[in-house]
mmCIF file of C-alpha atoms in Angstrom:
data_model
loop_
_atom_site.group_PDB
_atom_site.id
_atom_site.type_symbol
_atom_site.label_atom_id
_atom_site.label_comp_id
_atom_site.label_asym_id
_atom_site.label_seq_id
_atom_site.Cartn_x
_atom_site.Cartn_y
_atom_site.Cartn_z
ATOM 1 C CA MET A 27 -5.445 -12.594 18.395
ATOM 2 C CA GLY A 28 -5.883 -15.182 15.682
ATOM 3 C CA ALA A 29 -6.985 -18.792 15.683
ATOM 4 C CA SER A 30 -4.835 -19.943 18.639
ATOM 5 C CA GLU A 31 -5.004 -18.622 22.185
ATOM 6 C CA PRO A 32 -2.209 -16.222 23.245
ATOM 7 C CA LEU A 33 0.361 -17.345 25.806
ATOM 8 C CA LEU A 34 -0.819 -15.700 29.012
ATOM 9 C CA ARG A 35 1.241 -15.329 32.182
ATOM 10 C CA ARG A 36 0.409 -13.681 35.477
ATOM 11 C CA HIS A 37 1.671 -10.095 35.643
ATOM 12 C CA ASP A 38 1.695 -9.651 31.844
ATOM 13 C CA TRP A 39 -0.021 -6.502 30.573
ATOM 14 C CA VAL A 40 -2.891 -6.431 28.096
ATOM 15 C CA TRP A 41 -4.198 -3.611 25.920
ATOM 16 C CA LEU A 42 -7.816 -4.221 24.956
ATOM 17 C CA ARG A 43 -9.540 -3.747 21.626
ATOM 18 C CA GLN A 44 -11.938 -0.856 21.248
ATOM 19 C CA ASP A 45 -14.844 -3.302 21.204
ATOM 20 C CA TRP A 46 -13.732 -4.991 24.463
ATOM 21 C CA GLN A 47 -17.216 -4.694 25.972
ATOM 22 C CA ARG A 48 -18.532 -7.190 23.397
ATOM 23 C CA HIS A 49 -16.180 -9.772 24.900
ATOM 24 C CA LEU A 50 -17.200 -9.403 28.553
ATOM 25 C CA ARG A 51 -18.171 -12.695 30.157
ATOM 26 C CA SER A 52 -19.169 -11.235 33.525
ATOM 27 C CA PRO A 53 -20.990 -7.913 34.046
ATOM 28 C CA LEU A 54 -19.362 -4.878 35.673
ATOM 29 C CA GLU A 55 -20.881 -2.609 38.294
ATOM 30 C CA PRO A 56 -21.663 0.889 36.907
ATOM 31 C CA LEU A 57 -18.957 2.642 38.981
ATOM 32 C CA ALA A 58 -16.352 0.068 38.030
ATOM 33 C CA HIS A 59 -17.400 0.330 34.381
ATOM 34 C CA ALA A 60 -17.013 4.122 34.435
ATOM 35 C CA GLU A 61 -13.555 3.965 36.071
ATOM 36 C CA LEU A 62 -12.390 1.313 33.659
ATOM 37 C CA THR A 63 -13.687 3.150 30.592
ATOM 38 C CA ASP A 64 -11.802 6.277 31.658
ATOM 39 C CA TRP A 65 -8.577 4.310 32.145
ATOM 40 C CA LEU A 66 -8.824 2.532 28.804
ATOM 41 C CA ALA A 67 -9.568 5.805 27.011
ATOM 42 C CA GLY A 68 -5.959 6.739 27.726
ATOM 43 C CA GLU A 69 -4.757 3.604 25.859
ATOM 44 C CA ARG A 70 -3.539 2.072 29.103
ATOM 45 C CA PRO A 71 -3.212 -1.659 29.859
ATOM 46 C CA LEU A 72 -4.614 -4.033 32.464
ATOM 47 C CA VAL A 73 -2.743 -6.803 34.252
ATOM 48 C CA VAL A 74 -3.232 -10.536 33.673
ATOM 49 C CA THR A 75 -4.401 -12.436 36.759
ATOM 50 C CA ARG A 76 -4.949 -16.103 37.526
ATOM 51 C CA ARG A 77 -7.813 -17.979 35.891
ATOM 52 C CA LEU A 78 -10.533 -19.347 38.144
ATOM 53 C CA PRO A 79 -11.547 -23.021 38.445
ATOM 54 C CA GLY A 80 -13.706 -23.947 35.477
ATOM 55 C CA ASP A 81 -12.133 -21.367 33.137
ATOM 56 C CA SER A 82 -10.895 -22.522 29.746
ATOM 57 C CA LEU A 83 -7.910 -21.357 27.694
ATOM 58 C CA ASP A 84 -10.034 -18.698 25.997
ATOM 59 C CA ASP A 85 -11.037 -17.119 29.314
ATOM 60 C CA LEU A 86 -9.166 -13.939 30.199
ATOM 61 C CA ARG A 87 -8.961 -12.656 33.763
ATOM 62 C CA LEU A 88 -7.608 -9.140 34.194
ATOM 63 C CA GLY A 89 -7.108 -6.788 37.102
ATOM 64 C CA PHE A 90 -7.416 -3.023 37.268
ATOM 65 C CA ALA A 91 -5.994 -1.202 40.292
ATOM 66 C CA ARG A 92 -6.922 2.251 41.506
ATOM 67 C CA PRO A 93 -5.024 4.176 44.193
ATOM 68 C CA GLY A 94 -6.099 3.239 47.687
ATOM 69 C CA ARG A 95 -6.135 -0.528 47.061
ATOM 70 C CA TRP A 96 -9.407 -0.481 45.126
ATOM 71 C CA ARG A 97 -9.334 -3.376 42.654
ATOM 72 C CA ILE A 98 -11.606 -4.238 39.745
ATOM 73 C CA ALA A 99 -11.676 -7.764 38.282
ATOM 74 C CA LEU A 100 -12.602 -8.379 34.643
ATOM 75 C CA HIS A 101 -13.647 -11.576 32.944
ATOM 76 C CA LEU A 102 -13.465 -11.529 29.145
ATOM 77 C CA SER A 103 -12.720 -13.663 26.136
ATOM 78 C CA VAL A 104 -9.111 -13.637 24.914
ATOM 79 C CA ASN A 105 -10.533 -12.174 21.683
ATOM 80 C CA ALA A 106 -10.642 -8.835 23.531
ATOM 81 C CA ILE A 107 -6.831 -8.632 23.454
ATOM 82 C CA ALA A 108 -5.285 -6.106 21.094
ATOM 83 C CA ARG A 109 -1.714 -6.345 22.423
ATOM 84 C CA LEU A 110 0.173 -8.283 25.075
ATOM 85 C CA SER A 111 3.428 -7.313 26.784
ATOM 86 C CA LEU A 112 5.770 -8.397 29.563
ATOM 87 C CA SER A 113 6.142 -6.235 32.658
ATOM 88 C CA PRO A 114 8.294 -3.109 32.131
ATOM 89 C CA SER A 115 11.953 -3.277 33.134
ATOM 90 C CA PRO A 116 13.484 -1.300 36.043
ATOM 91 C CA LEU A 117 14.970 1.217 33.609
ATOM 92 C CA GLU A 118 11.642 1.717 31.829
ATOM 93 C CA VAL A 119 9.929 2.820 35.049
ATOM 94 C CA LEU A 120 12.849 4.832 36.417
ATOM 95 C CA GLY A 121 11.296 8.198 35.559
ATOM 96 C CA ASP A 122 8.058 7.303 37.344
ATOM 97 C CA ALA A 123 9.706 6.264 40.610
ATOM 98 C CA PRO A 124 10.232 8.445 43.697
ATOM 99 C CA GLY A 125 13.681 10.005 43.866
ATOM 100 C CA ASP A 126 14.850 7.776 46.705
ATOM 101 C CA TRP A 127 13.925 4.645 44.690
ATOM 102 C CA ARG A 128 16.072 5.438 41.682
ATOM 103 C CA GLU A 129 19.415 4.329 43.081
ATOM 104 C CA ARG A 130 17.885 0.941 43.893
ATOM 105 C CA LEU A 131 16.367 0.649 40.405
ATOM 106 C CA ASP A 132 19.723 1.510 38.803
ATOM 107 C CA TRP A 133 21.353 -1.164 40.952
ATOM 108 C CA LEU A 134 18.739 -3.728 39.923
ATOM 109 C CA ALA A 135 19.193 -2.912 36.239
ATOM 110 C CA ALA A 136 22.972 -3.342 36.599
ATOM 111 C CA LEU A 137 22.474 -6.574 38.547
ATOM 112 C CA GLY A 138 20.206 -7.946 35.833
ATOM 113 C CA CYS A 139 22.835 -7.219 33.169
ATOM 114 C CA GLU A 140 25.663 -8.650 35.252
ATOM 115 C CA GLN A 141 23.770 -11.822 36.170
ATOM 116 C CA ARG A 142 21.978 -12.065 32.804
ATOM 117 C CA VAL A 143 18.621 -12.219 34.564
ATOM 118 C CA PRO A 144 15.756 -10.321 32.890
ATOM 119 C CA MET A 145 13.602 -8.376 35.347
ATOM 120 C CA GLY A 146 10.152 -6.860 35.245
ATOM 121 C CA VAL A 147 8.349 -4.462 37.559
ATOM 122 C CA TYR A 148 4.752 -4.981 38.644
ATOM 123 C CA GLY A 149 2.572 -3.694 41.485
ATOM 124 C CA SER A 150 2.280 -0.034 42.498
ATOM 125 C CA LEU A 151 5.236 1.283 40.513
ATOM 126 C CA ALA A 152 4.030 -0.405 37.317
ATOM 127 C CA TRP A 153 0.564 1.106 37.761
ATOM 128 C CA GLN A 154 2.148 4.520 38.345
ATOM 129 C CA HIS A 155 4.178 4.055 35.175
ATOM 130 C CA PHE A 156 1.149 3.221 33.049
ATOM 131 C CA ALA A 157 -0.961 5.982 34.613
ATOM 132 C CA GLY A 158 1.527 8.446 33.130
ATOM 133 C CA SER A 159 0.440 12.047 33.537
ATOM 134 C CA ALA A 160 -2.963 11.034 34.915
ATOM 135 C CA ASN A 161 -3.718 12.492 38.338
ATOM 136 C CA SER A 162 -3.250 9.173 40.167
ATOM 137 C CA GLN A 163 -0.886 8.469 43.042
ATOM 138 C CA TYR A 164 -0.282 4.744 43.409
ATOM 139 C CA LEU A 165 2.902 4.945 45.467
ATOM 140 C CA THR A 166 3.072 5.654 49.185
ATOM 141 C CA CYS A 167 5.873 5.547 51.736
ATOM 142 C CA GLN A 168 4.736 1.996 52.592
ATOM 143 C CA SER A 169 4.912 0.714 48.994
ATOM 144 C CA ASP A 170 7.194 -2.203 48.145
ATOM 145 C CA LEU A 171 9.084 -2.531 44.892
ATOM 146 C CA ASP A 172 7.549 -5.628 43.268
ATOM 147 C CA LEU A 173 9.781 -7.456 40.826
ATOM 148 C CA LEU A 174 9.731 -10.463 38.533
ATOM 149 C CA PHE A 175 13.047 -12.266 38.053
ATOM 150 C CA MET A 176 13.466 -14.615 35.074
ATOM 151 C CA PRO A 177 16.714 -16.580 35.526
ATOM 152 C CA SER A 178 17.749 -19.204 32.984
ATOM 153 C CA SER A 179 19.499 -21.586 35.391
ATOM 154 C CA TRP A 180 19.398 -22.674 39.024
ATOM 155 C CA THR A 181 22.918 -21.302 39.434
ATOM 156 C CA ALA A 182 21.549 -17.903 38.419
ATOM 157 C CA VAL A 183 18.735 -18.302 40.980
ATOM 158 C CA GLU A 184 21.265 -18.972 43.744
ATOM 159 C CA ARG A 185 23.449 -16.012 42.775
ATOM 160 C CA LEU A 186 20.435 -13.732 42.500
ATOM 161 C CA MET A 187 19.060 -14.660 45.925
ATOM 162 C CA LYS A 188 22.483 -14.085 47.481
ATOM 163 C CA GLU A 189 22.616 -10.565 46.019
ATOM 164 C CA LEU A 190 19.059 -9.740 47.043
ATOM 165 C CA ILE A 191 19.604 -10.908 50.610
ATOM 166 C CA ALA A 192 22.855 -8.927 50.835
ATOM 167 C CA SER A 193 21.030 -5.781 49.691
ATOM 168 C CA GLU A 194 18.494 -5.935 52.547
ATOM 169 C CA GLY A 195 18.428 -2.787 54.616
ATOM 170 C CA CYS A 196 20.744 -0.881 52.304
ATOM 171 C CA PRO A 197 19.373 2.675 52.001
ATOM 172 C CA PRO A 198 18.068 4.401 50.097
ATOM 173 C CA GLY A 199 15.138 2.670 48.499
ATOM 174 C CA PRO A 200 12.069 0.540 49.068
ATOM 175 C CA ARG A 201 11.742 -3.000 50.358
ATOM 176 C CA LEU A 202 12.240 -5.485 47.509
ATOM 177 C CA ASP A 203 9.468 -8.004 46.985
ATOM 178 C CA GLY A 204 8.329 -10.181 44.111
ATOM 179 C CA GLU A 205 8.734 -13.549 42.442
ATOM 180 C CA ILE A 206 11.252 -15.746 40.690
ATOM 181 C CA ILE A 207 9.705 -17.191 37.524
ATOM 182 C CA LEU A 208 10.304 -20.887 36.947
ATOM 183 C CA PRO A 209 10.847 -22.490 33.512
ATOM 184 C CA ASP A 210 7.243 -23.761 33.477
ATOM 185 C CA GLY A 211 5.876 -20.250 34.083
ATOM 186 C CA GLY A 212 5.074 -20.639 37.768
ATOM 187 C CA GLY A 213 6.145 -17.925 40.174
ATOM 188 C CA VAL A 214 7.658 -18.318 43.662
ATOM 189 C CA ALA A 215 8.139 -15.450 46.105
ATOM 190 C CA TRP A 216 11.903 -14.910 46.202
ATOM 191 C CA ARG A 217 11.851 -14.375 49.966
ATOM 192 C CA GLU A 218 10.125 -17.719 50.461
ATOM 193 C CA LEU A 219 12.590 -19.411 48.124
ATOM 194 C CA ALA A 220 15.545 -17.849 49.948
ATOM 195 C CA ALA A 221 14.314 -19.391 53.216
ATOM 196 C CA ARG A 222 14.635 -22.860 51.603
ATOM 197 C CA PRO A 223 11.566 -24.480 53.197
ATOM 198 C CA PRO A 224 10.732 -28.125 52.424
ATOM 199 C CA LYS A 225 7.859 -26.917 50.206
ATOM 200 C CA VAL A 226 7.176 -23.634 48.418
ATOM 201 C CA LEU A 227 3.985 -22.071 47.081
ATOM 202 C CA VAL A 228 4.012 -21.857 43.279
ATOM 203 C CA LYS A 229 1.486 -19.621 41.522
ATOM 204 C CA ALA A 230 0.723 -20.049 37.822
ATOM 205 C CA ILE A 231 -1.871 -18.695 35.396
ATOM 206 C CA ASP A 232 -4.309 -21.500 36.249
ATOM 207 C CA SER A 233 -3.111 -23.014 39.539
ATOM 208 C CA VAL A 234 -1.706 -22.495 43.021
ATOM 209 C CA GLU A 235 0.135 -25.437 44.538
ATOM 210 C CA LEU A 236 2.766 -26.477 47.047
ATOM 211 C CA ARG A 237 5.832 -28.091 45.492
ATOM 212 C CA PRO A 238 8.924 -29.663 47.064
ATOM 213 C CA PHE A 239 11.813 -27.213 47.132
ATOM 214 C CA ALA A 240 14.111 -29.975 45.897
ATOM 215 C CA ALA A 241 12.082 -30.311 42.671
ATOM 216 C CA LEU A 242 12.721 -26.745 41.514
ATOM 217 C CA PRO A 243 16.360 -27.086 40.362
ATOM 218 C CA LEU A 244 15.273 -30.053 38.236
ATOM 219 C CA LEU A 245 12.996 -27.781 36.209
ATOM 220 C CA PHE A 246 16.015 -25.738 35.104
ATOM 221 C CA GLU A 247 18.054 -28.862 34.382
ATOM 222 C CA ARG A 248 15.303 -30.256 32.133
ATOM 223 C CA ARG A 249 15.107 -26.992 30.208
ATOM 224 C CA SER A 250 18.854 -26.941 29.514
ATOM 225 C CA ALA A 251 19.032 -30.652 28.608
#
């Protein structure tokens, strides 16, 4: 990736170099290694997860999901990265979604354009999208639609939450879950934010912390100043 470390965010997607095994910092179990090798042979990505205490900026933590909630965790050097990408948009994953999800995805794409709020899809639908034609079924009737919302102002956050709350229970489609991404890269569950508690849980690439709800609008004000 060059001399400087790449900007990593939770839920980003990473394609590894062919020599990724040289950059492992923790060993893999044989079964996990075999599953992972098969997945990567199809030029498919892995998802960025939170660093652990003691990790440095050149530590890379990735997750690999298999159907049935089986998860594999990888610990590598950032030098293993060949390419880095944001989560796919609702329209990008439309063809991989169940038929009764597509109206909701179309609505989300239109909402993002109207509100000028970029959106990304993660979780089961994203894994289904990247699996492509592989014989893997990540989605079930209990699956949520996991979304990342990236508003540029607190006003946009307020409008977005109002629309999401109003859409609750509107068939057809899955339950909407996910996070609103703050200007400093932290993520807050939109349902928690909509409840307006005194403090909210903020998850970032290298931390998890409780912050005062009242401090969040100030982050957007500082960015626009």
